[in-house]
Coordinates of C-alpha atoms in Angstrom, one line a residue:
X1 CA -4.3 25.2 7.0
X2 CA -0.8 24.1 6.1
X3 CA 1.3 27.3 5.0
X4 CA 4.6 28.3 4.3
X5 CA 6.0 31.4 3.8
X6 CA 8.4 31.7 0.9
X7 CA 9.4 31.0 -2.9
X8 CA 11.2 27.1 -3.6
X9 CA 12.3 25.3 -6.8
X10 CA 10.9 21.8 -6.3
X11 CA 6.9 21.4 -4.2
X12 CA 6.4 17.9 -3.4
X13 CA 2.7 16.6 -2.5
X14 CA 1.0 14.5 -0.8
X15 CA -2.1 14.0 -1.6
X16 CA -5.3 12.2 0.5
X17 CA -6.2 9.0 1.6
X18 CA -2.3 8.8 2.1
X19 CA -2.1 7.5 6.1
X20 CA -1.8 10.6 8.2
X21 CA 0.2 8.8 10.5
X22 CA 3.2 8.6 8.1
X23 CA 5.1 10.6 5.8
X24 CA 5.8 10.2 2.8
X25 CA 8.7 7.7 2.5
X26 CA 8.9 8.1 -1.6
X27 CA 9.1 12.3 -1.4
X28 CA 10.9 11.6 2.2
X29 CA 13.9 10.5 -0.3
X30 CA 12.8 12.4 -3.8
X31 CA 14.0 15.1 -0.7
X32 CA 16.9 14.1 0.8
X33 CA 18.4 13.8 -3.2
X34 CA 18.1 17.3 -4.2
X35 CA 17.5 19.8 -0.9
X36 CA 21.6 20.5 -0.7
X37 CA 21.1 21.7 -4.4
X38 CA 17.5 23.6 -4.4
X39 CA 14.7 24.7 -1.9
X40 CA 12.6 21.5 -1.2
X41 CA 10.0 20.9 0.7
X42 CA 7.0 18.0 1.1
X43 CA 3.6 18.6 1.5
X44 CA 1.8 16.9 3.4
X45 CA -1.7 17.8 2.8
X46 CA -3.3 14.1 3.6
X47 CA -2.5 15.7 7.1
X48 CA -4.4 18.6 6.7
X49 CA -7.2 16.9 5.1
X50 CA -7.6 14.8 8.2
X51 CA -7.6 17.6 10.4
X52 CA -10.9 19.0 8.5
X53 CA -12.5 16.1 8.9
X54 CA -12.1 14.6 11.3
X55 CA -8.6 12.0 11.7
X56 CA -11.8 9.0 12.7
X57 CA -14.0 9.5 9.5
X58 CA -10.7 9.9 7.5
X59 CA -8.9 6.8 8.5
X60 CA -12.4 4.6 8.1
X61 CA -12.6 6.6 4.3
X62 CA -8.7 5.5 3.6
X63 CA -9.0 1.6 4.8
X64 CA -12.0 0.8 2.9
X65 CA -11.9 -1.8 1.2
X66 CA -9.5 -1.0 -1.3
X67 CA -11.0 -2.5 -4.7
X68 CA -13.9 -0.2 -4.2
X69 CA -12.1 2.6 -4.8
X70 CA -13.7 5.2 -1.7
X71 CA -11.0 7.7 -1.7
X72 CA -10.6 8.2 -5.4
X73 CA -14.0 8.8 -5.5
X74 CA -15.1 10.7 -3.3
X75 CA -12.4 13.6 -5.2
X76 CA -13.6 11.9 -8.4
X77 CA -16.6 14.4 -8.1
X78 CA -14.9 17.2 -8.4
X79 CA -12.6 16.6 -11.6
X80 CA -14.8 14.8 -13.5
X81 CA -18.2 16.0 -12.9
X82 CA -21.4 14.7 -14.4
X83 CA -19.3 12.6 -16.8
X84 CA -19.0 10.1 -14.2
X85 CA -22.6 8.2 -12.4
X86 CA -24.1 9.4 -9.6
X87 CA -22.7 8.7 -6.2
X88 CA -26.0 7.5 -4.2
X89 CA -25.5 4.9 -7.3
X90 CA -22.2 4.3 -6.5
X91 CA -22.6 3.7 -2.8
X92 CA -25.6 1.3 -4.1
X93 CA -23.5 -1.3 -5.9
X94 CA -20.3 -0.4 -5.2
X95 CA -19.7 -0.2 -1.4
X96 CA -22.7 -2.0 -0.4
X97 CA -22.2 -4.6 -2.4
X98 CA -24.8 -5.0 -5.2
X99 CA -22.8 -5.4 -7.6
X100 CA -21.4 -9.2 -7.5
X101 CA -18.2 -8.3 -7.6
X102 CA -17.9 -5.5 -4.8
X103 CA -19.7 -8.3 -2.9
X104 CA -18.9 -7.6 0.9
X105 CA -17.0 -9.8 2.7
X106 CA -17.8 -10.9 5.5
X107 CA -15.5 -8.2 8.1
X108 CA -16.5 -5.4 6.0
X109 CA -19.7 -3.4 7.6
X110 CA -22.1 -1.2 4.9
X111 CA -23.0 2.5 4.9
X112 CA -25.9 3.5 7.1
X113 CA -27.4 6.6 6.6
X114 CA -25.2 8.4 9.2
X115 CA -21.8 7.1 7.0
X116 CA -24.0 8.3 4.3
X117 CA -24.6 11.5 5.0
X118 CA -20.5 11.7 6.4
X119 CA -19.2 11.0 3.1
X120 CA -21.4 13.5 1.3
X121 CA -20.0 16.3 3.0
X122 CA -16.4 15.3 2.8
X123 CA -16.8 14.7 -1.1
X124 CA -18.7 18.8 -0.4
X125 CA -15.3 20.0 1.0
X126 CA -13.1 18.4 -1.5
X127 CA -13.2 21.8 -3.4
X128 CA -12.8 24.3 -1.2
X129 CA -9.5 22.1 0.3
X130 CA -8.1 22.0 -3.2
X131 CA -8.2 25.5 -3.4
X132 CA -7.0 26.4 -0.7
X133 CA -4.1 23.9 -1.5
X134 CA -3.1 25.6 -4.3
X135 CA -2.9 29.2 -3.1
X136 CA 0.0 28.0 -1.1
X137 CA 1.5 25.8 -3.9
X138 CA 1.1 28.9 -6.4
X139 CA 2.3 31.7 -3.6
X140 CA 5.7 29.1 -2.9
X141 CA 6.2 29.6 -7.2
X142 CA 8.3 26.2 -7.9
X143 CA 9.0 25.7 -10.9
X144 CA 8.3 21.7 -10.3
X145 CA 5.3 19.9 -8.7
X146 CA 5.4 16.7 -7.8
X147 CA 2.9 14.3 -6.7
X148 CA 3.4 10.6 -5.7
X149 CA 0.2 8.8 -6.2
X150 CA -1.3 5.1 -4.5
X151 CA -4.1 3.7 -3.8
X152 CA -6.3 6.1 -2.4
X153 CA -4.6 9.3 -3.8
X154 CA -5.0 9.8 -7.6
X155 CA -7.9 11.7 -8.4
X156 CA -6.9 14.2 -5.0
X157 CA -3.5 14.3 -7.2
X158 CA -5.1 14.4 -10.7
X159 CA -7.6 17.2 -9.1
X160 CA -4.5 19.3 -7.6
X161 CA -2.2 19.1 -10.8
X162 CA -5.4 20.4 -13.2
X163 CA -6.0 23.9 -10.4
X164 CA -2.4 24.1 -10.4
X165 CA -2.1 23.9 -14.4
X166 CA -3.9 27.2 -14.6
X167 CA -2.5 28.8 -11.9
X168 CA 1.4 28.0 -12.9
X169 CA 1.0 27.7 -16.7
X170 CA 4.8 27.4 -16.5
X171 CA 5.2 24.3 -13.2
X172 CA 6.2 21.0 -15.0
X173 CA 3.8 19.3 -13.0
X174 CA 4.8 14.9 -12.6
X175 CA 3.4 12.5 -11.4
X176 CA 5.5 9.0 -10.0
X177 CA 4.6 6.0 -7.9
X178 CA 2.3 2.6 -7.6
X179 CA -0.6 4.5 -9.7
X180 CA 1.6 5.3 -12.8
X181 CA 3.8 1.9 -13.0
X182 CA 4.6 1.1 -16.5
X183 CA 1.1 1.1 -19.1
X184 CA -0.7 2.5 -16.6
X185 CA 1.3 5.6 -16.1
X186 CA 1.7 6.5 -20.4
X187 CA -2.6 6.3 -19.6
X188 CA -2.3 8.9 -16.5
X189 CA -0.8 11.3 -19.0
X190 CA -2.5 11.0 -22.4
X191 CA -6.1 11.5 -21.0
X192 CA -4.9 14.6 -18.3
X193 CA -2.9 16.8 -20.2
X194 CA -2.0 19.0 -17.3
X195 CA 0.2 16.3 -16.5
X196 CA 3.4 17.5 -18.2
X197 CA 6.2 13.8 -17.5
X198 CA 5.8 10.9 -15.4
X199 CA 8.0 8.4 -13.6
X200 CA 7.2 4.8 -14.9
X201 CA 9.5 2.7 -12.0
X202 CA 11.9 4.1 -10.0
X203 CA 12.1 7.6 -9.5
X204 CA 15.1 7.8 -7.6
X205 CA 17.2 9.0 -9.9
X206 CA 15.6 9.9 -12.4
X207 CA 13.7 12.7 -10.9
X208 CA 17.2 14.1 -9.7
X209 CA 18.1 13.9 -12.8
X210 CA 14.4 15.9 -14.5
X211 CA 15.6 18.7 -11.3
X212 CA 18.2 19.4 -12.4
X213 CA 17.4 20.2 -16.4
X214 CA 14.2 21.6 -15.5
X215 CA 16.1 23.6 -13.0
X216 CA 18.9 24.8 -15.9
X217 CA 15.4 26.2 -17.4
X218 CA 15.8 24.2 -20.7
X219 CA 12.5 24.3 -21.8
X220 CA 9.2 21.6 -20.9
X221 CA 9.2 20.8 -23.9
X222 CA 12.3 19.9 -25.4
X223 CA 13.2 17.3 -22.0
X224 CA 14.7 13.8 -23.1
X225 CA 16.1 11.4 -22.6
X226 CA 16.0 10.5 -19.2
X227 CA 15.6 6.9 -17.9
X228 CA 12.4 5.7 -17.0
X229 CA 10.6 9.2 -17.3
X230 CA 7.8 9.7 -20.3
X231 CA 7.1 13.0 -21.1
X232 CA 3.6 14.1 -23.5
X233 CA 6.4 14.1 -26.7
X234 CA 7.5 10.8 -26.1
X235 CA 3.5 9.2 -26.0
X236 CA 3.5 10.2 -30.7
X237 CA 5.8 7.6 -30.9
X238 CA 5.1 4.1 -31.6
X239 CA 8.4 2.9 -30.5
X240 CA 8.2 3.6 -26.2
X241 CA 7.7 0.1 -24.3
X242 CA 6.7 1.3 -20.4
X243 CA 8.4 -2.2 -19.2
X244 CA 11.8 -1.3 -20.7
X245 CA 11.5 2.2 -19.4
X246 CA 10.6 0.7 -16.3
X247 CA 13.5 -1.4 -15.6
X248 CA 15.6 1.5 -16.6
X249 CA 15.0 3.5 -13.0
X250 CA 15.7 0.3 -11.2
X251 CA 18.5 1.5 -7.9
X252 CA 20.8 -1.4 -7.9
X253 CA 23.2 0.4 -5.9
X254 CA 21.2 1.4 -2.3
X255 CA 24.2 2.1 -0.8
X256 CA 24.1 5.2 -3.1
X257 CA 20.1 6.3 -2.3
X258 CA 20.7 8.5 0.5
X259 CA 18.6 8.5 3.9
X260 CA 15.2 10.0 3.6
X261 CA 13.5 14.0 4.9
X262 CA 11.3 13.4 7.6
X263 CA 11.6 17.4 8.4
X264 CA 8.2 18.4 6.9
X265 CA 6.4 15.6 8.5
X266 CA 7.7 16.4 11.6
X267 CA 7.3 19.8 11.3
X268 CA 3.2 19.2 11.7
X269 CA 3.3 16.6 13.7
X270 CA 4.8 19.0 16.7
X271 CA 2.3 21.9 15.1
X272 CA -1.0 19.8 15.1
X273 CA -2.2 17.8 18.7
X274 CA -4.6 15.8 16.6
X275 CA -1.7 13.7 15.1
X276 CA -0.7 12.4 18.8
X277 CA -3.7 9.7 18.8
X278 CA -1.1 7.2 18.2
X279 CA 2.2 7.3 17.7
X280 CA 3.4 8.5 13.9
X281 CA 6.2 6.3 12.4
X282 CA 8.3 7.5 9.6
X283 CA 10.2 4.1 7.0
X284 CA 13.1 2.5 7.0
X285 CA 14.9 0.3 4.1
X286 CA 17.4 -2.2 3.8
X287 CA 16.1 -4.1 1.2
X288 CA 14.4 -3.8 -2.7
X289 CA 12.6 -6.6 -4.6
X290 CA 12.1 -9.8 -2.8
X291 CA 14.7 -12.7 -2.2
X292 CA 11.6 -15.8 -2.6
X293 CA 10.0 -13.6 -6.0
X294 CA 13.4 -14.1 -8.2
X295 CA 12.8 -17.9 -7.5
X296 CA 9.5 -18.3 -7.8
X297 CA 6.9 -16.1 -7.2
X298 CA 4.2 -15.9 -6.1
X299 CA 1.1 -16.1 -8.4
X300 CA -0.6 -13.5 -7.4
X301 CA 1.9 -11.5 -6.5
X302 CA 1.1 -7.8 -8.0
X303 CA 5.0 -6.6 -7.9
X304 CA 6.4 -6.1 -11.8
X305 CA 8.7 -8.5 -12.3
X306 CA 11.4 -6.1 -13.2
X307 CA 11.1 -4.7 -9.7
X308 CA 11.3 -8.4 -8.0
X309 CA 15.0 -7.9 -8.7
X310 CA 17.2 -8.4 -4.8
X311 CA 18.9 -5.7 -3.6
X312 CA 20.0 -4.6 -0.2
X313 CA 21.6 -2.3 1.4
X314 CA 25.5 -3.6 2.6
X315 CA 24.9 -4.7 6.7
X316 CA 27.2 -1.1 8.0
X317 CA 24.7 1.1 5.5
X318 CA 21.8 -0.6 7.5
X319 CA 23.5 0.1 10.8
X320 CA 24.1 3.4 10.3
X321 CA 21.7 4.8 9.1
X322 CA 18.9 3.3 11.3
X323 CA 20.7 4.2 13.6
X324 CA 20.6 7.9 12.1
X325 CA 17.0 7.9 11.4
X326 CA 16.4 7.0 15.5
X327 CA 18.2 10.0 16.4
X328 CA 16.7 12.3 13.9
X329 CA 13.0 11.2 15.1
X330 CA 13.2 10.2 18.1
X331 CA 9.5 10.6 18.9
X332 CA 7.8 8.5 16.0
X333 CA 7.7 4.6 15.8
X334 CA 9.9 2.7 13.1
X335 CA 8.2 0.6 9.4
X336 CA 10.3 -0.8 7.7
X337 CA 9.2 -0.6 3.1
X338 CA 11.1 -3.2 2.6
X339 CA 9.0 -6.1 0.7
X340 CA 10.6 -9.4 1.9
X341 CA 13.5 -8.7 4.6
X342 CA 16.5 -11.7 4.2
X343 CA 18.7 -13.2 7.0
X344 CA 21.2 -10.4 6.2
X345 CA 19.7 -7.5 6.6
X346 CA 17.5 -9.0 9.9
X347 CA 21.2 -9.3 11.3
X348 CA 22.4 -6.0 10.9
X349 CA 18.9 -4.8 12.2
X350 CA 18.8 -6.6 15.4
X351 CA 22.6 -5.1 15.9
X352 CA 21.7 -1.2 15.3
X353 CA 18.8 -1.7 17.9
X354 CA 20.6 -4.0 20.3
X355 CA 23.5 -0.9 20.6
X356 CA 20.7 1.7 21.2
X357 CA 20.0 2.9 24.3
X358 CA 16.5 4.3 23.7
X359 CA 14.4 1.1 21.9
X360 CA 12.6 2.3 19.3
X361 CA 9.3 0.2 18.7
X362 CA 8.7 -1.0 15.3
X363 CA 5.5 -1.7 14.3
X364 CA 5.4 -3.0 10.9
X365 CA 8.0 -5.4 9.4
X366 CA 7.5 -8.3 6.6
X367 CA 9.3 -11.6 6.8
X368 CA 8.6 -14.8 5.5
X369 CA 7.0 -17.4 7.8
X370 CA 10.2 -19.6 7.4
X371 CA 11.8 -17.0 9.5
X372 CA 14.7 -18.5 12.1
X373 CA 13.0 -18.7 16.0
X374 CA 16.3 -18.2 17.6
X375 CA 15.9 -14.7 15.2
X376 CA 12.9 -14.1 15.9
X377 CA 13.0 -13.9 19.9
X378 CA 15.7 -11.6 18.9
X379 CA 13.9 -9.0 17.1
X380 CA 11.3 -9.8 20.4
X381 CA 14.4 -8.3 22.8
X382 CA 15.0 -5.1 20.3
X383 CA 11.7 -4.2 21.3
X384 CA 9.3 -5.3 18.0
X385 CA 5.7 -5.9 18.7
X386 CA 4.1 -6.5 15.2
X387 CA 5.4 -8.7 11.7
X388 CA 3.6 -8.9 8.6
X389 CA 4.1 -12.1 7.2
X390 CA 3.4 -13.8 3.6
X391 CA 0.8 -17.0 4.8
X392 CA -2.0 -17.1 2.9
X393 CA -3.0 -20.6 4.1
X394 CA -2.8 -23.1 5.9
X395 CA -2.6 -25.8 3.8
X396 CA 0.2 -27.3 2.1
X397 CA -1.2 -28.6 -0.8
X398 CA -3.1 -25.0 -1.6
X399 CA 0.8 -23.5 -0.9
X400 CA 2.1 -25.6 -3.3
X401 CA 0.0 -23.9 -5.5
X402 CA 0.5 -20.4 -5.1
X403 CA 4.2 -21.1 -4.9
X404 CA 5.2 -19.9 -0.9
X405 CA 7.3 -22.1 -0.6
X406 CA 6.7 -23.3 2.9
X407 CA 4.3 -25.6 3.9
X408 CA 0.8 -25.9 6.8
X409 CA 3.1 -26.7 9.4
X410 CA 5.6 -24.3 9.0
X411 CA 3.1 -21.2 8.7
X412 CA 1.5 -22.8 11.9
X413 CA 5.1 -22.9 13.8
X414 CA 5.4 -19.4 13.4
X415 CA 2.1 -18.5 14.5
X416 CA 3.6 -20.6 17.9
X417 CA 6.4 -18.9 17.5
X418 CA 5.1 -15.6 17.5
X419 CA 2.8 -16.2 20.7
X420 CA 5.7 -17.2 22.3
X421 CA 7.5 -14.1 21.4
X422 CA 4.9 -11.6 22.0
X423 CA 4.8 -10.8 18.4
X424 CA 2.1 -9.6 16.9
X425 CA 1.9 -11.3 13.4
X426 CA -0.3 -9.3 10.5
X427 CA -1.7 -12.3 8.0
X428 CA -4.2 -12.7 5.0
X429 CA -5.9 -16.3 5.2
X430 CA -7.2 -16.1 0.7
X431 CA -7.9 -18.6 -0.9
X432 CA -10.5 -19.4 -4.6
X433 CA -7.2 -20.0 -6.1
X434 CA -7.5 -21.4 -9.6
X435 CA -7.5 -25.2 -9.5
X436 CA -7.3 -25.3 -5.9
X437 CA -8.6 -28.8 -3.7
X438 CA -12.0 -29.0 -2.1
X439 CA -10.7 -31.0 0.0
X440 CA -7.9 -29.0 1.2
X441 CA -10.8 -26.6 2.4
X442 CA -12.9 -29.0 4.5
X443 CA -9.4 -29.8 6.0
X444 CA -8.9 -26.6 7.7
X445 CA -11.9 -25.8 8.8
X446 CA -11.5 -28.6 10.7
X447 CA -8.6 -27.5 11.5
X448 CA -9.3 -23.9 13.2
X449 CA -10.8 -24.3 16.3
X450 CA -7.7 -26.5 17.7
X451 CA -5.6 -22.9 17.1
X452 CA -7.9 -20.6 18.6
X453 CA -5.0 -20.0 21.0
X454 CA -2.9 -18.6 18.1
X455 CA -3.7 -14.8 16.1
X456 CA -6.1 -15.6 13.6
X457 CA -5.9 -13.9 10.3
X458 CA -6.4 -10.0 10.1
X459 CA -8.3 -10.4 6.6
X460 CA -10.2 -14.0 5.6
X461 CA -11.2 -13.8 2.0
X462 CA -10.9 -14.5 -2.0
X463 CA -7.0 -13.7 -3.4
X464 CA -7.0 -10.4 -5.1
X465 CA -6.1 -10.6 -9.1
X466 CA -3.6 -7.2 -9.1
X467 CA -1.7 -5.8 -12.6
X468 CA 1.9 -7.6 -12.7
X469 CA 1.5 -11.1 -11.7
X470 CA 1.3 -14.1 -12.4
X471 CA -2.1 -14.9 -12.8
X472 CA -3.1 -11.5 -14.6
X473 CA 0.5 -11.0 -17.4
X474 CA -0.8 -15.8 -17.8
X475 CA -4.5 -16.2 -16.8
X476 CA -4.3 -19.5 -19.4
X477 CA -1.9 -21.2 -18.0
X478 CA -3.0 -20.2 -14.6
X479 CA -6.8 -21.4 -15.0
X480 CA -8.7 -18.0 -15.5
X481 CA -10.0 -15.9 -18.0
X482 CA -12.2 -12.4 -18.7
X483 CA -10.1 -10.4 -16.5
X484 CA -12.0 -6.9 -16.0
X485 CA -11.2 -4.1 -14.2
X486 CA -13.4 -3.7 -11.0
X487 CA -17.2 -1.8 -11.8
X488 CA -15.4 0.4 -8.7
X489 CA -12.8 2.4 -12.1
X490 CA -16.4 3.0 -14.0
X491 CA -18.1 5.5 -11.6
X492 CA -14.5 7.0 -10.8
X493 CA -13.0 7.5 -13.4
X494 CA -15.1 8.4 -17.1
X495 CA -13.0 6.4 -19.8
X496 CA -13.7 3.8 -22.0
X497 CA -13.5 0.4 -21.2
X498 CA -9.7 0.5 -23.1
X499 CA -8.1 3.0 -21.6
X500 CA -9.6 1.3 -17.7
X501 CA -8.3 -1.9 -18.2
X502 CA -4.3 0.3 -18.9
X503 CA -5.3 2.7 -15.8
X504 CA -6.3 -0.3 -13.4
X505 CA -4.7 -2.3 -10.6
X506 CA -7.6 -4.4 -9.6
X507 CA -8.7 -7.1 -11.4
X508 CA -11.8 -9.2 -11.3
X509 CA -11.9 -12.5 -13.2
X510 CA -13.4 -16.7 -13.6
X511 CA -12.4 -19.7 -13.8
X512 CA -11.8 -21.4 -17.0
X513 CA -13.0 -25.1 -14.8
X514 CA -16.0 -24.3 -12.6
X515 CA -14.7 -23.6 -9.2
X516 CA -18.0 -23.1 -6.3
X517 CA -16.0 -21.3 -3.8
X518 CA -18.7 -20.2 -2.2
X519 CA -20.1 -23.6 -1.3
X520 CA -16.5 -25.2 -0.7
X521 CA -15.0 -22.5 1.7
X522 CA -18.3 -21.4 3.6
X523 CA -17.5 -23.9 7.1
X524 CA -13.8 -22.1 6.9
X525 CA -15.4 -19.0 7.2
X526 CA -17.8 -19.6 9.7
X527 CA -15.0 -21.2 12.2
X528 CA -12.3 -18.0 11.5
X529 CA -14.8 -15.7 12.4
X530 CA -15.6 -17.6 15.7
X531 CA -10.9 -17.7 15.8
X532 CA -11.1 -14.2 14.9
X533 CA -14.0 -13.8 18.7
X534 CA -12.8 -16.1 20.4
X535 CA -9.2 -15.5 20.5
X536 CA -9.0 -13.3 22.4
X537 CA -10.1 -15.3 25.4
X538 CA -7.8 -17.9 24.9
X539 CA -4.3 -19.8 25.5
X540 CA -2.2 -22.8 25.5
X541 CA 0.8 -23.1 27.7
X542 CA 2.1 -25.9 29.0
X543 CA 3.8 -25.7 32.9
X544 CA 5.1 -29.0 35.6
X545 CA 3.7 -31.4 33.6
X546 CA 0.1 -30.1 32.6
X547 CA -1.3 -29.1 29.3
X548 CA -3.2 -25.8 30.4
X549 CA -6.3 -25.2 27.8
X550 CA -7.4 -21.6 28.6
X551 CA -10.3 -22.2 25.2
X552 CA -13.5 -21.0 26.6
X553 CA -15.0 -23.1 24.2
X554 CA -13.4 -25.9 26.0
X555 CA -15.4 -27.9 27.5
X556 CA -13.3 -29.1 30.7
X557 CA -10.9 -26.0 30.3
X558 CA -7.8 -28.3 30.2

């Protein structure tokens, strides 16, 4: 088990089912901001749980179709008991797609007998696991326990927080992260009385102020006036605006944000051999927000308008910080936390990497498909292996509807440039947008057999309606209606419809004007499946006035 001897001021907790191959970027930042004044430790309990149930099974759960809420359902039983429907009903209706909203995409595997029994065993293990975690934190006796809550780790965090409040009634329990933004955070605290406060947006400065106030022995019930933080007594006020509170937490000068501290995770990695199967990674940050989204938001973008404001570290800070992270964590690959990297940040990244004797592997970097090809080549030389890119479609008409700011030819050219540079592009092929033309999907279906030498999409299916997206916030304008949380939420949380509406991140909807998406995308889906199958054996290149086509589906071969 993950152990710790001695008492601390602040416990930062990362729960299942966050990836065990990387530390929490948010907790790394929070630790760095207070470690000079306080005793603080990050407890990566997700790593222990992965070791307990096995890395492969953990990965399968953590990467399951996100709207099914599988990771959360496994811990919901110990938190809510019989208040939620039976697990077998959840498996049948949600995981195996017998509810229309949860019908499986073509690449989603169903739950067979063996996997079902594995899930039951994992569910049985949660109670003992939480008890062990609780004993460790109780022994450390912190004044503050802070949970980061992203997708797949909400109920595990809540379940541990509830136990800790019983054994440490004096401790201040706080939550933050993607599951707590805006109204979600208020609803979270309203229905879980063991939570003392929630950060509704970015928590860098707010959390630091909270720690200083709490360790000055201010009573929990008098803490207030910390930007972006909401306390239990604030719930009684009718004047609390979660969106206004969220906007107050933005870090406008990222040069003042400290370099994250990943020492606790690095120590775990050194001690636990099961983590060495694949190279772990640590996050670095160059910017926040989205420089394109400030001009025109993509209609399905789930980043709230308050946090879209593009902010960037200066050139020198990016270079020095990246070098520092590489030197301090030489065994780790790098992953960029940025939502959208602009040209200036990429130039700083290239400068930092080009001067390093040991070129670190960069496993994640998100860019737009209109990136300059020369910059793409420089990144490849510096060790870049993979790029996350917002392609979404190969139709200029569809791309215009969703506000991407690029056309179909630019997206195809980007895929071509990645193939030539030896970079793997990670991208999604999405459809089902309101008002999209059916003819575009026939054209794309005919186009795909000509592209099998380029990297296929990693995911293909209907776009997801996320909270905070333009489609969610202005449904009538975007041609949708009857927005409801995915049915999976009622199998995880025992709350009424109104509460879950405020609690959920993912939603279903209907079109204002009928669109038979399944019919007009059927051929496209079949061709994408063919693309994914044929790509490993396909190539197209130019040599001595000949075009060589190594496509197994080609009749001539040239």
